[in-house]
Coordinates of C-alpha atoms in Angstrom, one line a residue:
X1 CA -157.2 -99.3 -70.7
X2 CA -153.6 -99.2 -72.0
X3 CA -150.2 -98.7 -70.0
X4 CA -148.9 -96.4 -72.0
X5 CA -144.7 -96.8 -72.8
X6 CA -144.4 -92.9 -72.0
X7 CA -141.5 -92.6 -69.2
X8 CA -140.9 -90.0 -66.5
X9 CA -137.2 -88.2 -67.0
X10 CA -135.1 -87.9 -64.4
X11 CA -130.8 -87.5 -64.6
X12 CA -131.1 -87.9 -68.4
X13 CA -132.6 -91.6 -67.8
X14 CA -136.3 -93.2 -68.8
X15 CA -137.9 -93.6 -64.7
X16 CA -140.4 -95.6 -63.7
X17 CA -142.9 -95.6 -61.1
X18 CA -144.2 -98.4 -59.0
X19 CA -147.8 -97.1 -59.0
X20 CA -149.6 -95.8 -62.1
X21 CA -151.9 -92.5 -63.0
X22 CA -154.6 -93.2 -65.3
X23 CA -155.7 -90.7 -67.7
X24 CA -159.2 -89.7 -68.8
X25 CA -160.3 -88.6 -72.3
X26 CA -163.0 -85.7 -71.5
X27 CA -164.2 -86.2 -74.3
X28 CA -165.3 -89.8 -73.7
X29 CA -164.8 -89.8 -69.6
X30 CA -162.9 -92.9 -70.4
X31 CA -159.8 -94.0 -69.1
X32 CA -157.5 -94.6 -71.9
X33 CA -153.8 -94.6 -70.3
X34 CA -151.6 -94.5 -67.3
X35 CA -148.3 -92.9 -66.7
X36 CA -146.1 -93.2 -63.7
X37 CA -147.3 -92.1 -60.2
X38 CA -144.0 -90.8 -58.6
X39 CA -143.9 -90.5 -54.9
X40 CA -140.7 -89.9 -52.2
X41 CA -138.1 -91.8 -53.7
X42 CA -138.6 -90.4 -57.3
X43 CA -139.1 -87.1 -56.3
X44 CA -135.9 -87.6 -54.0
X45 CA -134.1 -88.2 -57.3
X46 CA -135.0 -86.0 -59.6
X47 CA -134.1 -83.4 -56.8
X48 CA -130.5 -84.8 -56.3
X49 CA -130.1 -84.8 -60.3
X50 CA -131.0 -81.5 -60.2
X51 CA -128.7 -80.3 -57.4
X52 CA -125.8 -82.4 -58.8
X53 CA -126.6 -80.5 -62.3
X54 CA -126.5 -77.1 -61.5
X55 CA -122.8 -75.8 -60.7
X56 CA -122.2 -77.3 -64.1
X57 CA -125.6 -75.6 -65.6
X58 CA -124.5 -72.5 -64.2
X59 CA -121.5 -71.8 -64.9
X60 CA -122.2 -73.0 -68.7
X61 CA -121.8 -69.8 -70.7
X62 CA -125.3 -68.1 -71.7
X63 CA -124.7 -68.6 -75.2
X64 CA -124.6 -72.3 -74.9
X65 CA -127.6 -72.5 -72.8
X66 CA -129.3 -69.9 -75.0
X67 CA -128.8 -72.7 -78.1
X68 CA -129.8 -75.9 -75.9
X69 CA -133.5 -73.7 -74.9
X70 CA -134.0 -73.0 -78.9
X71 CA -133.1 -76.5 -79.6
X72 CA -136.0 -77.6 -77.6
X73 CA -138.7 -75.1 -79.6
X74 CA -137.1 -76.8 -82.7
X75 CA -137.6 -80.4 -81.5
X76 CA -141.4 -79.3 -80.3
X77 CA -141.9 -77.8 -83.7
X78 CA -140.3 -80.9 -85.6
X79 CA -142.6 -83.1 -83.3
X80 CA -146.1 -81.2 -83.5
X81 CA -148.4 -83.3 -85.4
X82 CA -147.7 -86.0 -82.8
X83 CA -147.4 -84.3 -79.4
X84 CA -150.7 -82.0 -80.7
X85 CA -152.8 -85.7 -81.6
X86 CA -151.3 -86.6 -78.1
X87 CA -152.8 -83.2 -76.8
X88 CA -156.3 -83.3 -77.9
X89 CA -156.9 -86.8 -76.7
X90 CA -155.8 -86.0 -73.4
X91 CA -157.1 -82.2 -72.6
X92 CA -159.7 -82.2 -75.2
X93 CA -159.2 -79.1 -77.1
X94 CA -159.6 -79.4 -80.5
X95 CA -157.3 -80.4 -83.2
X96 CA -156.2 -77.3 -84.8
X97 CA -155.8 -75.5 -81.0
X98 CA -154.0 -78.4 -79.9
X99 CA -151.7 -77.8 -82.8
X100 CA -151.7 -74.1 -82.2
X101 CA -150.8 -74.2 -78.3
X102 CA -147.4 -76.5 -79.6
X103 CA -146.2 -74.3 -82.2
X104 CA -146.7 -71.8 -79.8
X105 CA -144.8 -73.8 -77.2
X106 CA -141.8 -74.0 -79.5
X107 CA -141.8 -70.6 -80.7
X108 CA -141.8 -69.4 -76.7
X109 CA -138.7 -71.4 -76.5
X110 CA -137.2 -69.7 -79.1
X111 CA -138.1 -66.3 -78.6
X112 CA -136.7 -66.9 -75.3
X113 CA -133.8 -68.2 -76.1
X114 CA -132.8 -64.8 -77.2
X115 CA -133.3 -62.6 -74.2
X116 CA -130.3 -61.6 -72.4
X117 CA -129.4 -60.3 -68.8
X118 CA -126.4 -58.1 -69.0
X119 CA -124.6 -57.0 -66.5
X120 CA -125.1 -53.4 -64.9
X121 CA -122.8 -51.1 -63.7
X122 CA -123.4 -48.2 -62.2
X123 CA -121.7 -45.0 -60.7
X124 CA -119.8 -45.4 -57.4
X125 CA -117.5 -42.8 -57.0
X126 CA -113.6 -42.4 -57.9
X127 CA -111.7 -45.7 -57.4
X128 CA -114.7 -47.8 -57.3
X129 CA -116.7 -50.0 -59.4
X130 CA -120.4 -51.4 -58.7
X131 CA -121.5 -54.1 -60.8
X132 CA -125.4 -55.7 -60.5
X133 CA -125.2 -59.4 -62.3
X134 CA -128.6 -61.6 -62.8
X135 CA -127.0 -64.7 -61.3
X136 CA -129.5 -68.1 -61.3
X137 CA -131.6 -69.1 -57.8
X138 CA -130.9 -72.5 -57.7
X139 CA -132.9 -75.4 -58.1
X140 CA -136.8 -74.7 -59.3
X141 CA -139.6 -76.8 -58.6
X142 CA -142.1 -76.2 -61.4
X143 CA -146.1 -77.0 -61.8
X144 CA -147.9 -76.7 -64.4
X145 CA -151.8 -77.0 -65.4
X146 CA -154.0 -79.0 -67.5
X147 CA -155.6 -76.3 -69.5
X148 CA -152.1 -75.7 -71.8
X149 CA -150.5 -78.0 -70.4
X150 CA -147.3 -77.9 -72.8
X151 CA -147.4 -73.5 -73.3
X152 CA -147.5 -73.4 -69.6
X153 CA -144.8 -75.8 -69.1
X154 CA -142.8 -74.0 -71.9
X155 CA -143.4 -71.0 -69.9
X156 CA -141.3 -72.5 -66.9
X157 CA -138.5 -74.7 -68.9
X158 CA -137.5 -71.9 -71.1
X159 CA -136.7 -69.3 -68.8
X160 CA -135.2 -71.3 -65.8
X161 CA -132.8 -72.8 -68.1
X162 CA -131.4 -69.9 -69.4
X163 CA -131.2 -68.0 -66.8
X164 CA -129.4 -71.0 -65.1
X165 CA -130.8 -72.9 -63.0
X166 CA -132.2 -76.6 -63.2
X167 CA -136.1 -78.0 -62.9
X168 CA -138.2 -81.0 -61.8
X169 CA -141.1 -79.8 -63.5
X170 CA -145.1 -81.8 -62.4
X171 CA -147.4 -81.2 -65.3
X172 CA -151.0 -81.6 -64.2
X173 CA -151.9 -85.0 -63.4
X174 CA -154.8 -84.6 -65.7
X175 CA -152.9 -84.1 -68.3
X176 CA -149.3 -85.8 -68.0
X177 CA -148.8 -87.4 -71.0
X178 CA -147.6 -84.6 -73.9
X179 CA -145.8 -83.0 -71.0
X180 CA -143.6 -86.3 -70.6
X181 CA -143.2 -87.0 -74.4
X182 CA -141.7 -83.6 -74.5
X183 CA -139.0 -85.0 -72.2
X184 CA -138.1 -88.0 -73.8
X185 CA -137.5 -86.4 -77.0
X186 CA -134.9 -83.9 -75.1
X187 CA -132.8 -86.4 -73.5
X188 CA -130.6 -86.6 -75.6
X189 CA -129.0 -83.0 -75.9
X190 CA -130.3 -81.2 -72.7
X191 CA -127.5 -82.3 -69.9
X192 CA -128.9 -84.5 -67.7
X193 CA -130.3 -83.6 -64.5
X194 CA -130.6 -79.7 -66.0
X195 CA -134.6 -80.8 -66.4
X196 CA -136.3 -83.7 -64.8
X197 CA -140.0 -84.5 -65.2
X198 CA -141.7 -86.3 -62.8
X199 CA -146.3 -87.1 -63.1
X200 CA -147.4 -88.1 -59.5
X201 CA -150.9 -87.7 -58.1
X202 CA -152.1 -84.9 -55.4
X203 CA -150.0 -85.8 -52.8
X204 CA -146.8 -84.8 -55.0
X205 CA -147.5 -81.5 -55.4
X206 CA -147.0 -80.2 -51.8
X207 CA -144.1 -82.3 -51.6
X208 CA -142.2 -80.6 -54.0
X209 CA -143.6 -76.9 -52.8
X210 CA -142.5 -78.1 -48.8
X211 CA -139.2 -79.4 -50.1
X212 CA -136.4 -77.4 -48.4
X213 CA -133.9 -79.2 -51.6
X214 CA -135.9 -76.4 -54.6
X215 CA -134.6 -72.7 -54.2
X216 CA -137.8 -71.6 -56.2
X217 CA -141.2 -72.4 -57.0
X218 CA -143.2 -71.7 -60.1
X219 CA -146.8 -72.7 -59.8
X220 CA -149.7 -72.2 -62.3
X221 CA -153.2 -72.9 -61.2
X222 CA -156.0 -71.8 -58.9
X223 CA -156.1 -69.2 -56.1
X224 CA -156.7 -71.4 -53.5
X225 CA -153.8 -73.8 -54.7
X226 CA -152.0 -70.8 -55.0
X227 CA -152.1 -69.8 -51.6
X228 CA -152.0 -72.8 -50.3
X229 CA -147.9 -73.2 -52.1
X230 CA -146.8 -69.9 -50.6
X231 CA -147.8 -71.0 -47.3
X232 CA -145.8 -74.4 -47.9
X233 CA -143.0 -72.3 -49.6
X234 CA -143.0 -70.1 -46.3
X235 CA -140.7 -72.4 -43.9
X236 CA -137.5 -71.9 -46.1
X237 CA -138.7 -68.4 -47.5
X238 CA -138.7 -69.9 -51.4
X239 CA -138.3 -67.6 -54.0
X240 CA -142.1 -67.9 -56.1
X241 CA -143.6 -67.1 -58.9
X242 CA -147.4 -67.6 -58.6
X243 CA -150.0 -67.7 -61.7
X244 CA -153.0 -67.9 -60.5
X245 CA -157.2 -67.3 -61.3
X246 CA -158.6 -64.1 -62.9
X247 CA -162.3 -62.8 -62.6
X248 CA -161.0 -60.9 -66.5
X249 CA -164.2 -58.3 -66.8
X250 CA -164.7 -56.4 -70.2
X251 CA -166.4 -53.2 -70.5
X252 CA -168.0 -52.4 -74.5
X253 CA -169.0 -49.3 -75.1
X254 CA -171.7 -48.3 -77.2
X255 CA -170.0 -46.9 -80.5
X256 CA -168.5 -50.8 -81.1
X257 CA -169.5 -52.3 -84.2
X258 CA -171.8 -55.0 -82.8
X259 CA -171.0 -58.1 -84.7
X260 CA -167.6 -57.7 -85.5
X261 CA -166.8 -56.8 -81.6
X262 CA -169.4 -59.8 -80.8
X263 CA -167.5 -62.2 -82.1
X264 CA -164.2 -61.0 -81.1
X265 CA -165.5 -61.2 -77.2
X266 CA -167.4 -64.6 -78.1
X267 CA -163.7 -66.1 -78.8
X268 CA -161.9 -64.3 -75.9
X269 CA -164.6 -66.2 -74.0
X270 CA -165.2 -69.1 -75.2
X271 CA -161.6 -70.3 -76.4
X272 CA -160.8 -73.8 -75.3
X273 CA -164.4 -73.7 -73.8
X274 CA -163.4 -70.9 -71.2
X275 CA -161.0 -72.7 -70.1
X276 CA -158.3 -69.6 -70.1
X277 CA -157.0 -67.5 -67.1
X278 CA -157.0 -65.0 -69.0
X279 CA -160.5 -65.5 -71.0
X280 CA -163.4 -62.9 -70.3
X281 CA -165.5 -64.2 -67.5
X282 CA -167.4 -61.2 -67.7
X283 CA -169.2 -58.8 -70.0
X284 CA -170.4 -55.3 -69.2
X285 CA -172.6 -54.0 -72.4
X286 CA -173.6 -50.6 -72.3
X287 CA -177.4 -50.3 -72.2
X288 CA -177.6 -48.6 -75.3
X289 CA -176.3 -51.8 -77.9
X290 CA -177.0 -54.7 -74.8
X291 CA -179.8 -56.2 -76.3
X292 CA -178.3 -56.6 -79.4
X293 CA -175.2 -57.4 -78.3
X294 CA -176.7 -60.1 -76.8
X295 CA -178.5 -61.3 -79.4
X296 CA -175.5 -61.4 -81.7
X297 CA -173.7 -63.8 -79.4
X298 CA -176.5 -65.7 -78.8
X299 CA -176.8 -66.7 -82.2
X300 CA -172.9 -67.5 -82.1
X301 CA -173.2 -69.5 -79.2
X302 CA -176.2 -71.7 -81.1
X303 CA -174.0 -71.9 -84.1
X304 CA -170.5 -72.9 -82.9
X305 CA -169.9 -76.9 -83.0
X306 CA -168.8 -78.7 -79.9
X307 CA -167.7 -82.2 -79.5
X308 CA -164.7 -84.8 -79.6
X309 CA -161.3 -82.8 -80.5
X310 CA -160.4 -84.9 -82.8
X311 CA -163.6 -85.1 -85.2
X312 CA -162.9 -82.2 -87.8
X313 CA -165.0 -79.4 -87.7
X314 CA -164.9 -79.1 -83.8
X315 CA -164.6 -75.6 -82.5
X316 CA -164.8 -76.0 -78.8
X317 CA -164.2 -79.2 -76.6
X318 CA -164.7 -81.1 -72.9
X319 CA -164.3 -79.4 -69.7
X320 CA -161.0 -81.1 -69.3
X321 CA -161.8 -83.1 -66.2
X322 CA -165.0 -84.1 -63.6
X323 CA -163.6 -82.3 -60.4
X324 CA -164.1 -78.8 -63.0
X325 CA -166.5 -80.3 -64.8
X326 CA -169.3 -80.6 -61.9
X327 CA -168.1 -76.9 -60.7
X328 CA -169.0 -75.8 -63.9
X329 CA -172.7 -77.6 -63.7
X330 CA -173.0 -76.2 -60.1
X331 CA -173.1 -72.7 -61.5
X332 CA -175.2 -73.7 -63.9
X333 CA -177.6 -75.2 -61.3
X334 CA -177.0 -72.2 -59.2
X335 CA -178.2 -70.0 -62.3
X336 CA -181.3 -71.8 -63.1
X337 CA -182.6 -71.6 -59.2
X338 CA -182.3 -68.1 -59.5
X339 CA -184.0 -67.9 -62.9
X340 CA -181.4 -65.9 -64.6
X341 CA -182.2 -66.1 -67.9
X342 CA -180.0 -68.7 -70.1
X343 CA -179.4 -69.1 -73.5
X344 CA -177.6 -71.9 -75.0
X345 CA -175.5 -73.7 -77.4
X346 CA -175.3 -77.4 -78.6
X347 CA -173.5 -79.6 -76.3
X348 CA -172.8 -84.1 -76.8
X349 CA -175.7 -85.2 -74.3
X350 CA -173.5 -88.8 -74.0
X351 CA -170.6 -89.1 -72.4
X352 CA -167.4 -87.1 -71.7
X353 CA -167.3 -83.5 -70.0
X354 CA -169.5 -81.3 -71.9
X355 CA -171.1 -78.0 -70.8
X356 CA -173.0 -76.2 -74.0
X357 CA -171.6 -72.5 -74.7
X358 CA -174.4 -70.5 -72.1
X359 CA -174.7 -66.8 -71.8
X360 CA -176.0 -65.5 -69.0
X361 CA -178.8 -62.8 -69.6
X362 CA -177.9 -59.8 -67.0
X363 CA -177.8 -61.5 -63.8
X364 CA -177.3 -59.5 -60.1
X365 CA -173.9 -58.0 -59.6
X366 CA -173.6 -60.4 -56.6
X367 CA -174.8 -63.9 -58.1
X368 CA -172.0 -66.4 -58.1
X369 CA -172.1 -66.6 -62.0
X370 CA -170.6 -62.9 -61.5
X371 CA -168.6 -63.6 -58.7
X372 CA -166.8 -66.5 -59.0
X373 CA -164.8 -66.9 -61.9
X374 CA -166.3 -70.0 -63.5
X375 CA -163.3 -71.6 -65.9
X376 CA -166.0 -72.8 -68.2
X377 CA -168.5 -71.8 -71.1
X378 CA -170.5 -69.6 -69.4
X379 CA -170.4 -65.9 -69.6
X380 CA -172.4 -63.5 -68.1
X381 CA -173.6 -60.4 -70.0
X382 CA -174.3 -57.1 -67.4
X383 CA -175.7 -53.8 -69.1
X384 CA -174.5 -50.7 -67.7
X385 CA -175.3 -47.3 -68.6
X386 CA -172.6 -45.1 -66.5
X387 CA -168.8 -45.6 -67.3
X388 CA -167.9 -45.0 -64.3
X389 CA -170.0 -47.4 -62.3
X390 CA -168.5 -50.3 -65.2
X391 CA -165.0 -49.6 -63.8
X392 CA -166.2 -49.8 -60.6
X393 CA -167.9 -53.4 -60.9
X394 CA -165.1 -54.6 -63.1
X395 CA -162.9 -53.6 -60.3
X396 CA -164.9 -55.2 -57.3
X397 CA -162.7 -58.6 -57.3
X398 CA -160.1 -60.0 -55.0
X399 CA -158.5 -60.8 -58.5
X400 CA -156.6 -58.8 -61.0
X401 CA -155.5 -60.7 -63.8
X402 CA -156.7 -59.6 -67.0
X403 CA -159.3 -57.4 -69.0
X404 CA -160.6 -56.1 -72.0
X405 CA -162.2 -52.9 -73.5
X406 CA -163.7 -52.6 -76.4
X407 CA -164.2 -49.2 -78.2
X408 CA -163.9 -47.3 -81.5
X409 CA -162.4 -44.6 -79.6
X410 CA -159.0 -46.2 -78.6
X411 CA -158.3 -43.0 -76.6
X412 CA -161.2 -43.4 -74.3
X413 CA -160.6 -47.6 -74.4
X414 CA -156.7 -46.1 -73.1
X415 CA -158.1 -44.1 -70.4
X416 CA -160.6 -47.2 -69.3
X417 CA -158.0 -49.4 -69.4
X418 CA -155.7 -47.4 -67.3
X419 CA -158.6 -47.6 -64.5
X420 CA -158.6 -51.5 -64.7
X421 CA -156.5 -52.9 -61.4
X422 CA -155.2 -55.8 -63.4
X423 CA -152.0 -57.0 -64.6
X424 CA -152.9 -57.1 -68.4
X425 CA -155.5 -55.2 -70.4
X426 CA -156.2 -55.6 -74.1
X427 CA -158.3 -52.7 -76.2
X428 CA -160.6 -54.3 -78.8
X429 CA -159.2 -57.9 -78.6
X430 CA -158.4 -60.7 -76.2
X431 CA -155.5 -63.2 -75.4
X432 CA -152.7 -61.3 -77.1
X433 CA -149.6 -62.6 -75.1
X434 CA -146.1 -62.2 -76.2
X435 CA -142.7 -64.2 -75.3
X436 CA -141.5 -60.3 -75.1
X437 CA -143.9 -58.8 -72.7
X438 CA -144.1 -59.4 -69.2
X439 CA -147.7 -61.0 -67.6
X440 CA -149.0 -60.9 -63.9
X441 CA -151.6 -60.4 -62.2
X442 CA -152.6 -58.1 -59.0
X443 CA -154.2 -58.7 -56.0
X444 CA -154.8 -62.5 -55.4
X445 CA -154.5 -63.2 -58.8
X446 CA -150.2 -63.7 -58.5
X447 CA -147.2 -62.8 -57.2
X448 CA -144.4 -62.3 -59.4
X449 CA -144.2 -62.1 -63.9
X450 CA -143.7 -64.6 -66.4
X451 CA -142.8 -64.3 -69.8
X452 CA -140.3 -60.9 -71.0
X453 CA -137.2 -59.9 -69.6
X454 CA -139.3 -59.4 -66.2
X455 CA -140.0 -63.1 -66.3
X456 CA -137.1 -64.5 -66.9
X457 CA -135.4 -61.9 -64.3
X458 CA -138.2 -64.0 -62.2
X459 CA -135.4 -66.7 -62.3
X460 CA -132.5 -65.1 -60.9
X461 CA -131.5 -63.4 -58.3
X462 CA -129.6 -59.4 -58.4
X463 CA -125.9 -59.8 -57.0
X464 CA -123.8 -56.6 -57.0
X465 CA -120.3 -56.8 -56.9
X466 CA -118.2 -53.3 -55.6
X467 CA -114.7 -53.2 -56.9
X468 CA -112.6 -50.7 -55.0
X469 CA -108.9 -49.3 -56.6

């Protein structure tokens, strides 16, 4: 193992930690790093930074903060081939989607960087004026998750700066290291204490979410995590914004053009292993193409290469950690008990996190495979015949992130989609997000947007100002 020189930020300055964090490859399972391990007293300065920061940050003009956010896509961009390498070796992804996820990172910043909150003013009466302004919460307390670990991060930075307010931002402790690179390189023009990152183990996270010194919380992750924040948020009634898991259904119709849709709905799947909130995580087929359907992604599932990130050629990488990892085999384990039928991809046998790309073949409506959303590369394939009963079963979820519906009628796809309780549907393709568009989930799935002028609204609080005479 190597200690690697990477440095938490905190008030502009390099901080250190008295205990380390190791970090895995998944691809291996081997330790090959360790970063700091921040516990009270770091996390007790990164908050005073950032409450010492803010009446400054705030009351910079927007313009000015708007520049220092796009600054920060154009050092990610200017930085990519190194912070994606770092990527890969740590999450596991490979190369090219590693290099993908940082562009994409510094383009959010960017696209961002140009969204504005103006002032609203509205009709009161003769001799008075009423004025609504976006003004910024406060300090935010950000976490974000080792699937994109730097997107996701982006997703948090980006809008809380320029709507005002300053961050102590905890990437995943799984994957710490890109996260932290990110900050060093922005030292040197972001003011200090406007964004402190701090990597600490899983004590840290509930003692930034209980902290009465953050205004706001912004958490990516899991349900149960997720509920488990707002109830730790509840004491000082933080303001939150809450990502959290999907059960993403999609419903194909039977006048799709079998292999082209296939492969679209193999990658809205399978991208980064299934390893996506928002990736399907299951497949109604109508009876009537479900065995061919089938077929077709069975035979992409035996032909897509998986392995080590970094080896060229990869398509789809590691589970990203053992904790998910051995969830992942349990379902597995759960579906060959019960005999589901399973086919299979080509997985590493030795070493690291692997799980080979599996479809399920039509399992029970109320097998876990269907039930639980699995995170992994495993997708189950349902045949329906009614329409009706689809949207039904797609609907039957305590979550509502995401889904997809796949038609050559984009009329009927509209009026399917309409049905879906979710926050975000796509007709005939998957993962389409946009800095511009605003994405939540319903039910236990999130509170609150991200991303849009919804999103970074998310970050600031409406006061209204009446002027009389």
């Amino acid at each position: 193992m190597t200690h690697d020189t990477l440095s938490m930020t905190i008030n502009g300055q390099a901080a250190d930690s008295q205990n380390r964090l190791e970090v895995v490859n998944p691809a291996s399972g081997e330790v090959f790093a360790s970063v700091p391990d921040a516990g009270a007293s770091e996390l007790e300065a990164a908050i005073a930074a950032a409450r010492a920061a803010f009446p400054g940050w705030r009351d910079t003009p927007w313009a000015e903060r708007a520049a220092i956010v796009n600054r920060i896509g154009e050092t990610i961009a200017a930085n990519a081939a190194k912070l994606a390498k770092m990527l890969t070796r740590e999450q596991g992804k490979p190369a090219e989607q590693a290099q993908f996820e940082v562009m994409a990172a510094a383009q959010w910043c960017q696209a961002t960087a140009t969204l504005s909150l103006p002032d609203r003013e509205v009709e009161a009466g003769p001799g008075r004026r009423q004025v609504t302004r976006y003004v910024p919460i406060g300090v935010v307390a950000g976490i974000s998750p080792w699937n994109f670990p730097v997107v996701l991060s982006i997703w948090k930075i980006a809008p809380a700066l320029l709507a005002g307010n300053t961050l102590v931002l905890k990437p995943s402790p799984f994957t710490p290291m890109t996260v932290l690179r990110i900050g060093e390189l922005i030292r040197d023009f972001v003011p200090a204490g406007v964004i402190n990152i701090i990597t600490g183990g899983d004590t840290l996270g509930p003692m930034m979410t209980a902290h009465p010194g953050f205004d706001k919380v912004s958490f990516t992750g899991s349900t149960a995590t997720g509920r488990r924040v707002m109830e730790s948020a509840a004491p000082t009634l933080k303001r939150l914004t809450l990502e959290l898991g999907g059960n993403d259904a999609a419903i194909v119709m039977p006048d799709v053009n079998v292999p082209e849709t296939a492969a679209k709905l193999f990658w809205s799947a399978f991208t980064n292993s299934g390893q996506v909130c928002v990736a399907t995580k299951r497949a109604y087929v109508h009876d009537d193409i479900y065995d061919a359907f089938r077929d077709e992604m069975a035979k992409l599932a035996k032909a897509v290469p998986m392995g080590d990130g970094s080896q060229q050629g990869v398509a789809l990488g590691p589970i990203q950690n053992k904790p998910q990892y051995d969830r992942v085999k349990g379902l597995l384990a759960d579906c060959e008990a019960n005999s589901y039928g399973l086919l299979r991809g080509e997985a590493p046998q030795d070493g690291g996190f692997f799980v080979p790309v599996t479809l399920v073949d039509n399992p029970p409506e109320e097998s876990r495979i269907v039930r639980e959303e699995q995170f992994g590369p495993i997708l189950p394939l349902i045949r329906f015949t009614d329409v009706e009963d689809a949207i039904s079963r797609a609907n039957n979820t305590d979550m509502g992130l995401a889904g997809t519906v796949w038609s050559a009628d984009t009329d009927t796809a509209m009026r399917i989609a309409e049905r879906l309780e979710t926050g975000n549907v796509w007709i005939n393709e998957g993962l389409a997000l946009s800095p511009f568009a605003a994405f939540g989930g319903r039910k236990q799935s999130g509170v609150g947007v991200e991303n849009g002028v919804e999103g970074l609204m998310a970050y600031t609080e409406p006061k209204t100002f009446v002027v009389a005479g």
